[in-house]
Amino acid sequence: MQEMSLHLAARLKALRAELGWSLDAAARETGVSKAMLGQIERGESSPTVATLWKIATGFRVSFSSFIEPTPDEQEQTLYRVADAIRQQPAGEGMQVAPLFPYEGRFGFELFELTLLPGYQRESEPHEPGVTEHVIVISGVMEVLTDGEWRTLMQGEAVRFAADRPHGYRNLGIAPAVFHNLIHYPGPRP
């Protein structure tokens, strides 16, 4: 967790410097308070998944870029083990394993996400053109699309426009594990 916080702090500082944004400007663009952004940059706060998404959307970068560095583009073959990279930002009820972090040459990032029992998250719209592809690996979960919660079971999948309100929840008593491929319409820094 400490490694993720250090990476996040450095990434946020670098993006602000690159864009020439003050903390006020970053707060305006992301919808995250200036105080919270400052705490994240100083490594004093571990933001929730929802807060990380707001920051990524405001800066117009991929979500995974805040979790770990982009892989070296020279690598043609990349092996990943979900158990070795799984994290639980802010101690929430969602575990995140960035199986394939965003790379501009591919235009997507792929996560293994685990929803612990009772977890629910409604997401604000991502930027225009972002799509999500959800494939349930184990358990039962619900996805909010087009204003309606729909149940997905193991082996079922859905693709939807993520530039509208959407969400995920697990009302069951066992974890729900799914893959989420997020495709971005244009290159990301």
GROMACS .gro file of C-alpha atoms in nm:
model
  189
    1MET     CA    1   0.000   0.000   0.000
    2GLN     CA    2   0.286   0.239   0.082
    3GLU     CA    3   0.437   0.183  -0.265
    4MET     CA    4   0.106   0.272  -0.428
    5SER     CA    5   0.077   0.590  -0.217
    6LEU     CA    6   0.428   0.699  -0.315
    7HIS     CA    7   0.360   0.632  -0.684
    8LEU     CA    8   0.026   0.814  -0.666
    9ALA     CA    9   0.182   1.118  -0.495
   10ALA     CA   10   0.462   1.141  -0.753
   11ARG     CA   11   0.224   1.089  -1.047
   12LEU     CA   12  -0.018   1.357  -0.926
   13LYS     CA   13   0.265   1.610  -0.871
   14ALA     CA   14   0.414   1.534  -1.213
   15LEU     CA   15   0.080   1.574  -1.392
   16ARG     CA   16   0.010   1.906  -1.222
   17ALA     CA   17   0.358   2.030  -1.313
   18GLU     CA   18   0.323   1.908  -1.673
   19LEU     CA   19  -0.009   2.090  -1.715
   20GLY     CA   20   0.096   2.393  -1.510
   21TRP     CA   21  -0.205   2.348  -1.281
   22SER     CA   22  -0.221   2.486  -0.930
   23LEU     CA   23  -0.397   2.280  -0.663
   24ASP     CA   24  -0.698   2.512  -0.717
   25ALA     CA   25  -0.704   2.433  -1.091
   26ALA     CA   26  -0.667   2.060  -1.024
   27ALA     CA   27  -0.954   2.075  -0.772
   28ARG     CA   28  -1.174   2.253  -1.027
   29GLU     CA   29  -1.099   1.998  -1.301
   30THR     CA   30  -1.133   1.686  -1.086
   31GLY     CA   31  -1.405   1.778  -0.838
   32VAL     CA   32  -1.172   1.667  -0.557
   33SER     CA   33  -1.098   1.926  -0.288
   34LYS     CA   34  -0.771   2.116  -0.286
   35ALA     CA   35  -0.707   1.987   0.069
   36MET     CA   36  -0.754   1.623  -0.037
   37LEU     CA   37  -0.529   1.665  -0.343
   38GLY     CA   38  -0.260   1.819  -0.121
   39GLN     CA   39  -0.287   1.530   0.126
   40ILE     CA   40  -0.254   1.277  -0.158
   41GLU     CA   41   0.052   1.456  -0.296
   42ARG     CA   42   0.214   1.451   0.046
   43GLY     CA   43   0.131   1.081   0.092
   44GLU     CA   44  -0.093   1.161   0.390
   45SER     CA   45  -0.414   1.021   0.244
   46SER     CA   46  -0.509   0.698   0.073
   47PRO     CA   47  -0.794   0.791  -0.164
   48THR     CA   48  -1.090   0.570  -0.241
   49VAL     CA   49  -1.142   0.412  -0.583
   50ALA     CA   50  -1.412   0.673  -0.651
   51THR     CA   51  -1.171   0.958  -0.571
   52LEU     CA   52  -0.898   0.805  -0.789
   53TRP     CA   53  -1.147   0.784  -1.078
   54LYS     CA   54  -1.242   1.150  -1.033
   55ILE     CA   55  -0.876   1.250  -1.042
   56ALA     CA   56  -0.801   1.035  -1.348
   57THR     CA   57  -1.105   1.172  -1.534
   58GLY     CA   58  -1.019   1.532  -1.446
   59PHE     CA   59  -0.661   1.492  -1.566
   60ARG     CA   60  -0.777   1.286  -1.868
   61VAL     CA   61  -0.543   0.998  -1.788
   62SER     CA   62  -0.598   0.628  -1.730
   63PHE     CA   63  -0.702   0.498  -1.388
   64SER     CA   64  -0.417   0.245  -1.380
   65SER     CA   65  -0.158   0.521  -1.420
   66PHE     CA   66  -0.225   0.614  -1.056
   67ILE     CA   67  -0.179   0.257  -0.932
   68GLU     CA   68   0.151   0.165  -1.098
   69PRO     CA   69   0.389   0.288  -1.368
   70THR     CA   70   0.312   0.214  -1.733
   71PRO     CA   71   0.490  -0.104  -1.846
   72ASP     CA   72   0.801  -0.070  -2.061
   73GLU     CA   73   0.681  -0.067  -2.422
   74GLN     CA   74   0.982  -0.275  -2.524
   75GLU     CA   75   0.832  -0.578  -2.352
   76GLN     CA   76   0.645  -0.788  -2.608
   77THR     CA   77   0.539  -1.054  -2.358
   78LEU     CA   78   0.408  -0.946  -2.020
   79TYR     CA   79   0.315  -1.200  -1.751
   80ARG     CA   80   0.106  -1.084  -1.455
   81VAL     CA   81  -0.018  -1.266  -1.142
   82ALA     CA   82  -0.329  -1.111  -0.988
   83ASP     CA   83  -0.245  -1.237  -0.638
   84ALA     CA   84   0.090  -1.056  -0.649
   85ILE     CA   85  -0.049  -0.718  -0.761
   86ARG     CA   86  -0.391  -0.706  -0.595
   87GLN     CA   87  -0.449  -0.399  -0.378
   88GLN     CA   88  -0.736  -0.262  -0.174
   89PRO     CA   89  -0.728   0.120  -0.205
   90ALA     CA   90  -0.837   0.303   0.112
   91GLY     CA   91  -0.942  -0.026   0.273
   92GLU     CA   92  -1.263  -0.023   0.068
   93GLY     CA   93  -1.471  -0.325  -0.022
   94MET     CA   94  -1.313  -0.346  -0.369
   95GLN     CA   95  -0.981  -0.511  -0.446
   96VAL     CA   96  -0.797  -0.402  -0.761
   97ALA     CA   97  -0.539  -0.593  -0.966
   98PRO     CA   98  -0.423  -0.399  -1.275
   99LEU     CA   99  -0.353  -0.703  -1.496
  100PHE     CA  100  -0.256  -0.487  -1.793
  101PRO     CA  101  -0.211  -0.118  -1.711
  102TYR     CA  102  -0.292   0.133  -1.983
  103GLU     CA  103  -0.053   0.156  -2.276
  104GLY     CA  104  -0.122   0.405  -2.554
  105ARG     CA  105  -0.041   0.156  -2.828
  106PHE     CA  106  -0.335  -0.059  -2.717
  107GLY     CA  107  -0.583   0.204  -2.591
  108PHE     CA  108  -0.714   0.000  -2.297
  109GLU     CA  109  -0.641  -0.121  -1.946
  110LEU     CA  110  -0.757  -0.452  -1.797
  111PHE     CA  111  -0.832  -0.508  -1.430
  112GLU     CA  112  -0.928  -0.801  -1.214
  113LEU     CA  113  -1.170  -0.649  -0.961
  114THR     CA  114  -1.310  -0.819  -0.653
  115LEU     CA  115  -1.626  -0.687  -0.490
  116LEU     CA  116  -1.646  -0.797  -0.130
  117PRO     CA  117  -1.992  -0.883   0.010
  118GLY     CA  118  -2.207  -0.574   0.062
  119TYR     CA  119  -1.990  -0.344  -0.151
  120GLN     CA  120  -2.160  -0.094  -0.380
  121ARG     CA  121  -2.012   0.186  -0.588
  122GLU     CA  122  -2.187   0.418  -0.827
  123SER     CA  123  -1.950   0.588  -1.066
  124GLU     CA  124  -1.978   0.928  -1.222
  125PRO     CA  125  -1.950   0.932  -1.601
  126HIS     CA  126  -1.601   0.902  -1.747
  127GLU     CA  127  -1.505   1.125  -2.036
  128PRO     CA  128  -1.691   1.088  -2.369
  129GLY     CA  129  -1.621   0.772  -2.564
  130VAL     CA  130  -1.494   0.557  -2.274
  131THR     CA  131  -1.640   0.204  -2.279
  132GLU     CA  132  -1.621  -0.072  -2.020
  133HIS     CA  133  -1.636  -0.447  -2.076
  134VAL     CA  134  -1.726  -0.652  -1.766
  135ILE     CA  135  -1.684  -1.032  -1.755
  136VAL     CA  136  -1.778  -1.215  -1.434
  137ILE     CA  137  -1.517  -1.475  -1.336
  138SER     CA  138  -1.680  -1.599  -1.015
  139GLY     CA  139  -1.972  -1.511  -0.793
  140VAL     CA  140  -2.273  -1.292  -0.867
  141MET     CA  141  -2.274  -0.916  -0.901
  142GLU     CA  142  -2.493  -0.639  -1.032
  143VAL     CA  143  -2.403  -0.368  -1.282
  144LEU     CA  144  -2.585  -0.036  -1.308
  145THR     CA  145  -2.628   0.067  -1.672
  146ASP     CA  146  -2.892   0.282  -1.837
  147GLY     CA  147  -3.040   0.356  -1.492
  148GLU     CA  148  -3.110  -0.010  -1.408
  149TRP     CA  149  -2.929  -0.265  -1.190
  150ARG     CA  150  -2.878  -0.592  -1.379
  151THR     CA  151  -2.756  -0.919  -1.233
  152LEU     CA  152  -2.451  -1.087  -1.388
  153MET     CA  153  -2.345  -1.440  -1.298
  154GLN     CA  154  -2.025  -1.633  -1.360
  155GLY     CA  155  -1.949  -1.645  -1.733
  156GLU     CA  156  -2.178  -1.353  -1.820
  157ALA     CA  157  -2.055  -1.027  -1.968
  158VAL     CA  158  -2.170  -0.677  -2.058
  159ARG     CA  159  -2.022  -0.388  -2.256
  160PHE     CA  160  -2.152  -0.037  -2.192
  161ALA     CA  161  -2.080   0.330  -2.248
  162ALA     CA  162  -1.897   0.443  -1.934
  163ASP     CA  163  -1.946   0.810  -2.016
  164ARG     CA  164  -2.280   0.783  -1.837
  165PRO     CA  165  -2.355   0.706  -1.471
  166HIS     CA  166  -2.287   0.340  -1.393
  167GLY     CA  167  -2.206   0.122  -1.095
  168TYR     CA  168  -2.120  -0.213  -0.941
  169ARG     CA  169  -2.249  -0.393  -0.636
  170ASN     CA  170  -2.234  -0.726  -0.459
  171LEU     CA  171  -2.542  -0.799  -0.249
  172GLY     CA  172  -2.436  -1.159  -0.189
  173ILE     CA  173  -2.242  -1.328   0.090
  174ALA     CA  174  -1.939  -1.430  -0.121
  175PRO     CA  175  -1.692  -1.215  -0.315
  176ALA     CA  176  -1.765  -1.145  -0.681
  177VAL     CA  177  -1.460  -1.140  -0.911
  178PHE     CA  178  -1.469  -0.988  -1.257
  179HIS     CA  179  -1.246  -0.860  -1.533
  180ASN     CA  180  -1.301  -0.502  -1.645
  181LEU     CA  181  -1.151  -0.388  -1.973
  182ILE     CA  182  -1.169  -0.011  -2.006
  183HIS     CA  183  -1.119   0.132  -2.354
  184TYR     CA  184  -1.032   0.498  -2.402
  185PRO     CA  185  -1.116   0.682  -2.727
  186GLY     CA  186  -0.781   0.859  -2.761
  187PRO     CA  187  -0.427   0.850  -2.627
  188ARG     CA  188  -0.358   0.913  -2.259
  189PRO     CA  189  -0.045   1.057  -2.104
   0.00000   0.00000   0.00000
